[in-house]
Short mmCIF file of C-alpha atoms and ligand atoms in Angstrom, two decimals:
data_model
loop_
_atom_site.label_atom_id
_atom_site.label_comp_id
_atom_site.label_asym_id
_atom_site.label_seq_id
_atom_site.Cartn_x
_atom_site.Cartn_y
_atom_site.Cartn_z
CA UNK A 14 0.02 0.03 -0.02
CA UNK A 15 2.31 2.73 -1.26
CA UNK A 16 0.35 5.90 -1.00
CA UNK A 17 1.03 8.98 -3.19
CA UNK A 18 2.54 11.11 -0.43
CA UNK A 19 4.77 8.24 0.36
CA UNK A 20 6.07 7.99 -3.19
CA UNK A 21 6.50 11.71 -3.28
CA UNK A 22 8.58 11.68 -0.09
CA UNK A 23 10.75 8.98 -1.54
CA UNK A 24 11.59 11.18 -4.50
CA UNK A 25 12.25 14.24 -2.45
CA UNK A 26 14.27 12.58 0.28
CA UNK A 27 16.53 10.59 -1.93
CA UNK A 28 17.63 13.85 -3.54
CA UNK A 29 18.01 15.88 -0.34
CA UNK A 30 20.59 13.49 1.21
CA UNK A 31 23.97 14.99 0.52
CA UNK A 32 27.49 13.65 0.91
CA UNK A 33 27.94 15.80 3.87
CA UNK A 34 25.39 13.64 5.71
CA UNK A 35 27.13 10.37 5.00
CA UNK A 36 28.01 8.39 8.10
CA UNK A 37 26.20 10.92 10.41
CA UNK A 38 25.80 8.37 13.19
CA UNK A 39 25.35 9.38 16.75
CA UNK A 40 28.43 8.97 18.89
CA UNK A 41 28.17 5.91 21.04
CA UNK A 42 29.41 8.05 23.91
CA UNK A 43 26.00 9.63 23.99
CA UNK A 44 24.33 6.35 24.34
CA UNK A 45 26.65 5.35 27.23
CA UNK A 46 24.81 7.98 29.31
CA UNK A 47 21.61 6.00 29.22
CA UNK A 48 20.57 3.59 32.00
CA UNK A 49 20.28 0.67 29.56
CA UNK A 50 23.18 -1.68 30.19
CA UNK A 51 24.26 -5.21 29.29
CA UNK A 52 23.26 -7.90 26.92
CA UNK A 53 19.74 -9.19 27.22
CA UNK A 54 17.07 -11.02 25.23
CA UNK A 55 13.37 -10.40 26.02
CA UNK A 56 10.17 -11.75 24.57
CA UNK A 57 7.88 -9.15 23.08
CA UNK A 58 4.90 -11.00 21.67
CA UNK A 59 4.13 -14.10 19.66
CA UNK A 60 7.44 -15.27 18.33
CA UNK A 61 9.02 -11.85 18.16
CA UNK A 62 11.79 -10.90 20.60
CA UNK A 63 14.13 -7.96 21.23
CA UNK A 64 17.76 -8.24 22.04
CA UNK A 65 19.73 -5.48 23.68
CA UNK A 66 23.37 -4.43 23.88
CA UNK A 67 23.37 -1.45 26.30
CA UNK A 68 21.34 1.21 24.54
CA UNK A 69 21.24 -0.59 21.22
CA UNK A 70 18.23 -2.83 20.39
CA UNK A 71 17.70 -5.44 17.65
CA UNK A 72 14.70 -7.52 16.97
CA UNK A 73 14.05 -11.09 15.69
CA UNK A 74 11.24 -13.40 14.71
CA UNK A 75 11.62 -17.19 15.26
CA UNK A 76 9.99 -19.57 12.91
CA UNK A 77 10.17 -23.35 12.49
CA UNK A 78 12.62 -22.86 9.59
CA UNK A 79 14.86 -20.27 11.07
CA UNK A 80 15.19 -16.75 12.36
CA UNK A 81 14.63 -13.34 10.75
CA UNK A 82 16.87 -10.81 12.52
CA UNK A 83 17.11 -6.98 12.26
CA UNK A 84 20.33 -5.19 13.27
CA UNK A 85 23.61 -7.09 13.89
CA UNK A 86 24.89 -4.23 16.28
CA UNK A 87 28.55 -5.17 16.01
CA UNK A 88 30.68 -8.29 15.78
CA UNK A 89 30.91 -8.91 19.56
CA UNK A 90 27.19 -8.68 20.05
CA UNK A 91 26.42 -10.74 16.94
CA UNK A 92 28.79 -13.46 18.08
CA UNK A 93 27.09 -13.60 21.52
CA UNK A 94 23.55 -13.43 20.10
CA UNK A 95 24.31 -16.16 17.52
CA UNK A 96 25.37 -18.50 20.32
CA UNK A 97 22.29 -17.62 22.45
CA UNK A 98 19.85 -18.17 19.54
CA UNK A 99 21.42 -21.56 18.61
CA UNK A 100 21.02 -22.65 22.24
CA UNK A 101 17.49 -21.36 22.85
CA UNK A 102 15.79 -21.94 19.52
CA UNK A 103 17.86 -24.53 17.77
CA UNK A 104 17.21 -23.00 14.30
CA UNK A 105 19.67 -20.96 12.21
CA UNK A 106 19.38 -17.28 11.44
CA UNK A 107 18.25 -17.24 7.83
CA UNK A 108 17.93 -13.49 7.21
CA UNK A 109 19.76 -10.45 8.76
CA UNK A 110 18.00 -7.14 7.76
CA UNK A 111 20.15 -4.07 7.95
CA UNK A 112 18.25 -0.92 9.10
CA UNK A 113 20.86 1.33 7.53
CA UNK A 114 24.61 1.32 6.78
CA UNK A 115 25.87 3.14 9.83
CA UNK A 116 28.66 1.15 11.50
CA UNK A 117 27.13 1.13 14.98
CA UNK A 118 24.07 -0.73 13.70
CA UNK A 119 25.36 -2.72 10.68
CA UNK A 120 28.73 -4.03 11.79
CA UNK A 121 28.85 -7.81 12.48
CA UNK A 122 26.53 -9.09 9.76
CA UNK A 123 29.33 -11.37 8.56
CA UNK A 124 28.93 -13.44 11.77
CA UNK A 125 25.66 -14.84 10.41
CA UNK A 126 26.78 -15.14 6.76
CA UNK A 127 27.24 -18.92 7.00
CA UNK A 128 23.51 -19.44 7.27
CA UNK A 129 21.84 -16.12 6.57
CA UNK A 130 21.16 -13.78 3.67
CA UNK A 131 22.09 -10.19 4.39
CA UNK A 132 19.35 -7.89 3.33
CA UNK A 133 19.71 -4.13 2.81
CA UNK A 134 18.19 -1.30 0.91
CA UNK A 135 19.91 -0.66 -2.46
CA UNK A 136 21.30 2.74 -1.34
CA UNK A 137 23.34 0.88 1.24
CA UNK A 138 25.73 -0.43 -1.46
CA UNK A 139 27.26 2.92 -2.59
CA UNK A 140 27.82 3.91 1.06
CA UNK A 141 29.99 0.85 1.54
CA UNK A 142 31.93 1.25 -1.71
CA UNK A 143 35.53 2.42 -1.32
CA UNK A 144 35.97 5.87 -2.92
CA UNK A 145 38.50 6.16 -5.77
CA UNK A 146 42.21 5.48 -4.78
CA UNK A 147 43.21 9.13 -5.44
CA UNK A 148 40.73 10.45 -2.87
CA UNK A 149 42.84 12.87 -0.67
CA UNK A 150 42.81 12.90 3.12
CA UNK A 151 39.77 14.95 4.21
CA UNK A 152 40.71 18.56 4.95
CA UNK A 153 39.70 18.34 8.69
CA UNK A 154 42.17 15.48 9.42
CA UNK A 155 45.06 16.47 7.22
CA UNK A 156 46.95 18.00 10.18
CA UNK A 157 47.10 14.58 11.83
CA UNK A 158 49.38 13.35 9.05
CA UNK A 159 52.54 14.43 10.93
CA UNK A 160 55.01 12.59 8.70
CA UNK A 161 53.23 13.76 5.55
CA UNK A 162 53.07 10.41 3.84
CA UNK A 163 49.46 10.84 2.89
CA UNK A 164 48.22 8.24 5.35
CA UNK A 165 47.40 8.51 9.09
CA UNK A 166 49.14 5.86 11.16
CA UNK A 167 47.89 4.74 14.55
CA UNK A 168 50.55 6.80 16.31
CA UNK A 169 49.36 9.99 14.53
CA UNK A 170 45.68 9.37 14.80
CA UNK A 171 43.53 11.51 17.06
CA UNK A 172 39.93 11.71 18.13
CA UNK A 173 37.55 9.32 16.17
CA UNK A 174 40.32 8.15 13.94
CA UNK A 175 42.26 6.96 17.00
CA UNK A 176 39.38 5.36 18.90
CA UNK A 177 37.98 3.75 15.77
CA UNK A 178 41.19 3.06 13.93
CA UNK A 179 40.48 -0.56 13.19
CA UNK A 180 36.96 0.28 11.89
CA UNK A 181 38.49 2.68 9.38
CA UNK A 182 41.42 0.54 8.42
CA UNK A 183 39.53 -1.63 5.84
CA UNK A 184 42.66 -3.12 4.25
CA UNK A 185 44.26 -3.71 7.69
CA UNK A 186 47.53 -2.21 6.56
CA UNK A 187 48.00 -0.04 9.72
CA UNK A 188 47.44 3.24 7.87
CA UNK A 189 44.28 5.19 7.16
CA UNK A 190 44.16 6.41 3.52
CA UNK A 191 41.97 9.20 2.08
CA UNK A 192 39.58 6.70 0.61
CA UNK A 193 39.28 4.77 3.92
CA UNK A 194 38.65 7.98 6.00
CA UNK A 195 36.18 9.36 3.46
CA UNK A 196 34.19 6.13 3.48
CA UNK A 197 33.92 6.00 7.28
CA UNK A 198 34.37 3.42 10.04
CA UNK A 199 32.78 0.65 8.05
CA UNK A 200 35.39 -2.15 8.01
CA UNK A 201 33.07 -4.51 9.86
CA UNK A 202 29.98 -3.75 7.77
CA UNK A 203 29.53 -6.47 5.20
CA UNK A 204 27.60 -5.43 2.10
CA UNK A 205 24.13 -6.91 1.72
CA UNK A 206 23.97 -9.88 -0.63
CA UNK A 207 20.36 -9.19 -1.33
CA UNK A 208 19.11 -5.61 -1.88
CA UNK A 209 15.65 -4.20 -2.50
CA UNK A 210 14.34 -0.73 -3.52
CA UNK A 211 10.82 0.02 -2.17
CA UNK A 212 9.71 -3.00 -0.29
CA UNK A 213 10.22 -6.67 0.08
CA UNK A 214 8.32 -9.41 1.87
CA UNK A 215 10.34 -12.24 3.44
CA UNK A 216 8.55 -15.49 4.16
CA UNK A 217 10.02 -18.10 6.39
CA UNK A 218 8.27 -20.99 8.16
CA UNK A 219 4.98 -19.64 6.98
CA UNK A 220 5.52 -16.23 8.58
CA UNK A 221 6.20 -12.90 6.97
CA UNK A 222 8.34 -9.92 7.62
CA UNK A 223 7.79 -6.78 5.51
CA UNK A 224 10.94 -4.84 4.72
CA UNK A 225 10.11 -1.20 3.82
CA UNK A 226 12.24 1.61 2.61
CA UNK A 227 11.64 5.00 4.12
CA UNK A 228 14.68 7.25 3.24
CA UNK A 229 15.42 9.81 6.02
CA UNK A 230 18.03 12.64 6.17
CA UNK A 231 19.80 10.48 8.75
CA UNK A 232 20.11 7.57 6.25
CA UNK A 233 18.90 7.37 2.72
CA UNK A 234 19.02 3.51 2.99
CA UNK A 235 16.81 3.58 6.02
CA UNK A 236 14.83 0.36 6.29
CA UNK A 237 11.84 -0.34 8.68
CA UNK A 238 10.59 -3.87 9.34
CA UNK A 239 7.08 -5.00 10.12
CA UNK A 240 6.68 -8.50 11.53
CA UNK A 241 3.31 -9.74 10.43
CA UNK A 242 1.13 -12.85 11.10
CA UNK A 243 -0.15 -12.30 14.53
CA UNK A 244 2.83 -10.48 15.87
CA UNK A 245 2.15 -6.86 14.89
CA UNK A 246 5.62 -5.50 15.64
CA UNK A 247 7.27 -2.62 13.89
CA UNK A 248 11.04 -1.94 14.07
CA UNK A 249 12.43 1.43 13.09
CA UNK A 250 16.01 2.62 13.61
CA UNK A 251 17.23 5.78 15.20
CA UNK A 252 14.72 8.32 14.08
CA UNK A 253 11.54 7.50 15.96
CA UNK A 254 12.53 7.18 19.64
CA UNK A 255 10.38 6.02 22.53
CA UNK A 256 9.91 8.37 25.41
CA UNK A 257 13.20 10.02 24.34
CA UNK A 258 13.70 13.36 22.59
CA UNK A 259 14.59 12.95 18.97
CA UNK A 260 18.15 13.79 17.98
CA UNK A 261 19.29 16.95 16.22
CA UNK A 262 17.74 20.04 14.76
CA UNK A 263 15.52 18.83 11.99
CA UNK A 264 12.96 17.02 14.11
CA UNK A 265 9.97 19.25 13.50
CA UNK A 266 10.47 19.84 9.79
CA UNK A 267 7.43 19.20 7.65
CA UNK A 268 8.98 16.19 5.82
CA UNK A 269 10.16 14.71 9.10
CA UNK A 270 6.72 14.83 10.65
CA UNK A 271 5.15 13.48 7.47
CA UNK A 272 7.50 10.52 7.45
CA UNK A 273 6.88 9.79 11.08
CA UNK A 274 3.08 9.84 10.34
CA UNK A 275 3.58 7.34 7.49
CA UNK A 276 4.98 4.98 10.07
CA UNK A 277 2.18 5.69 12.57
CA UNK A 278 -0.35 4.84 9.87
CA UNK A 279 1.04 1.35 9.42
CA UNK A 280 -0.69 -1.62 11.06
CA UNK A 281 1.22 -2.58 14.23
CA UNK A 282 0.82 -2.68 17.96
CA UNK A 283 4.33 -2.99 19.40
CA UNK A 284 7.12 -0.60 18.38
CA UNK A 285 10.85 -1.30 18.71
CA UNK A 286 13.30 1.59 18.23
CA UNK A 287 16.91 0.64 17.66
CA UNK A 288 17.73 2.49 20.91
CA UNK A 289 16.34 2.77 24.37
CA UNK A 290 13.09 1.24 25.64
CA UNK A 291 10.56 -0.86 23.71
CA UNK A 292 7.22 0.77 23.11
CA UNK A 293 3.81 0.62 21.56
CA UNK A 294 2.02 2.43 18.79
CA UNK A 295 0.99 5.17 21.31
CA UNK A 296 4.67 6.02 21.72
CA UNK A 297 5.01 6.73 18.05
CA UNK A 298 2.02 9.07 18.35
CA UNK A 299 3.66 10.75 21.33
CA UNK A 300 6.83 11.19 19.31
CA UNK A 301 4.83 12.94 16.64
CA UNK A 302 3.00 15.02 19.23
CA UNK A 303 6.32 16.20 20.69
CA UNK A 304 7.46 17.32 17.24
CA UNK A 305 4.20 19.23 16.55
CA UNK A 306 4.13 20.95 19.93
CA UNK A 307 7.80 21.88 19.54
CA UNK A 308 7.11 23.43 16.13
CA UNK A 309 4.03 25.28 17.46
CA UNK A 310 5.90 26.59 20.55
CA UNK A 311 8.88 27.76 18.51
CA UNK A 312 6.53 29.40 16.03
CA UNK A 313 4.90 31.26 18.85
CA UNK A 314 8.30 32.43 20.16
CA UNK A 315 9.21 33.64 16.68
CA UNK A 316 5.90 35.51 16.32
CA UNK A 317 6.59 37.22 19.68
CA UNK A 318 9.84 38.52 18.25
CA UNK A 319 12.14 36.33 20.31
CA UNK A 320 15.74 35.65 19.18
CA UNK A 321 16.99 32.13 18.84
CA UNK A 322 18.64 32.37 22.27
CA UNK A 323 15.40 33.65 23.87
CA UNK A 324 13.46 30.81 22.21
CA UNK A 325 15.84 28.25 23.58
CA UNK A 326 15.32 29.72 27.03
CA UNK A 327 11.56 29.95 26.81
CA UNK A 328 10.49 26.77 24.87
CA UNK A 329 10.84 24.38 27.68
CA UNK A 330 8.51 21.59 26.52
CA UNK A 331 7.75 20.78 30.13
CA UNK A 332 5.42 17.92 29.42
CA UNK A 333 8.51 16.00 28.12
CA UNK A 334 10.84 16.63 31.01
CA UNK A 335 10.67 12.98 31.99
CA UNK A 336 11.83 11.82 28.53
CA UNK A 337 15.43 10.59 27.98
CA UNK A 338 17.83 13.13 26.56
CA UNK A 339 15.63 16.05 27.48
CA UNK A 340 18.56 18.07 28.85
CA UNK A 341 20.86 17.27 25.98
CA UNK A 342 18.49 17.46 22.99
CA UNK A 343 15.86 20.17 23.83
CA UNK A 344 18.22 23.12 22.96
CA UNK A 345 19.23 21.50 19.65
CA UNK A 346 15.57 20.61 18.82
CA UNK A 347 14.54 24.21 19.47
CA UNK A 348 17.42 25.75 17.56
CA UNK A 349 16.83 23.58 14.50
CA UNK A 350 13.22 24.29 14.53
CA UNK A 351 13.80 28.01 14.88
CA UNK A 352 16.15 28.05 11.92
CA UNK A 353 13.80 25.98 9.75
CA UNK A 354 10.80 28.16 10.52
CA UNK A 355 12.67 31.38 9.93
CA UNK A 356 13.95 30.12 6.58
CA UNK A 357 10.49 28.66 5.67
CA UNK A 358 11.54 25.04 5.45
ZN1 ZN B 6 22.23 5.71 12.34
#
């Protein structure tokens, strides 16, 4: 049921994703602030389960013929989960669905490659491709190349390049080249061996999982998954959070609210975000309400002649004080909305 507005959004959003937004993943350090800790598997409903590594959440459906899993969340977690699944359910993982290409969600798919098909939206493939060999070191890291050999060795690396050195060093030669740094920390992300464009239905053991593309500014290869056949679970990564303020500045943009409404309009009862706590359809509605109330409050502040700083101080969104990341994200949410409304976006 691809509606017109949905098709229109697809067209617009694929175009609006620029190279600058590549690899715009949230820093895991942010997620270490949340109270969600450890590895854990929980039953949600029917044969659908969630599995957690700290703040990160994946989901899977068990059938008589095997398991359909969303989100590998890294090699360590995938190795642990694979063992747990084999012990508990005694069937192999047959499909791993990538929600998008970002390293913190997509790393570790290879762990399942002996039994599973890796499924991703077609836009994932160019994100994983190595840029041309003559791609120079990006401007913002050039100063780290102390010996001027055109590569950044571990001893030279700073910041992200240091902490994620292995994830950047795709050819494992101990030096980060221009192409490797430009591509991002994707060394442990295995390309999908099965891609789709708009939607795909996987059937296993008589049960279905719908794999649906909804490109977002966060990821143009963004995939959501609806587990059907009596389970009524929807999984969406990163952008629709449960009792947690959405990240960044663009949260109340028209397109962003419209996209979130598309998800709300789908048929499901339980909602799993790739982060934080597990929710229900009402949590998606609350997420939309937050965005709309934010937009209206900022519009009011602008109409009252407030500056950006004044709006950040006055738009408190009190009703959402109990949500996660209220302190950290409210000012950014207000600022982005202020800028969007004053530039008529
Ligand atoms: Zn992401």
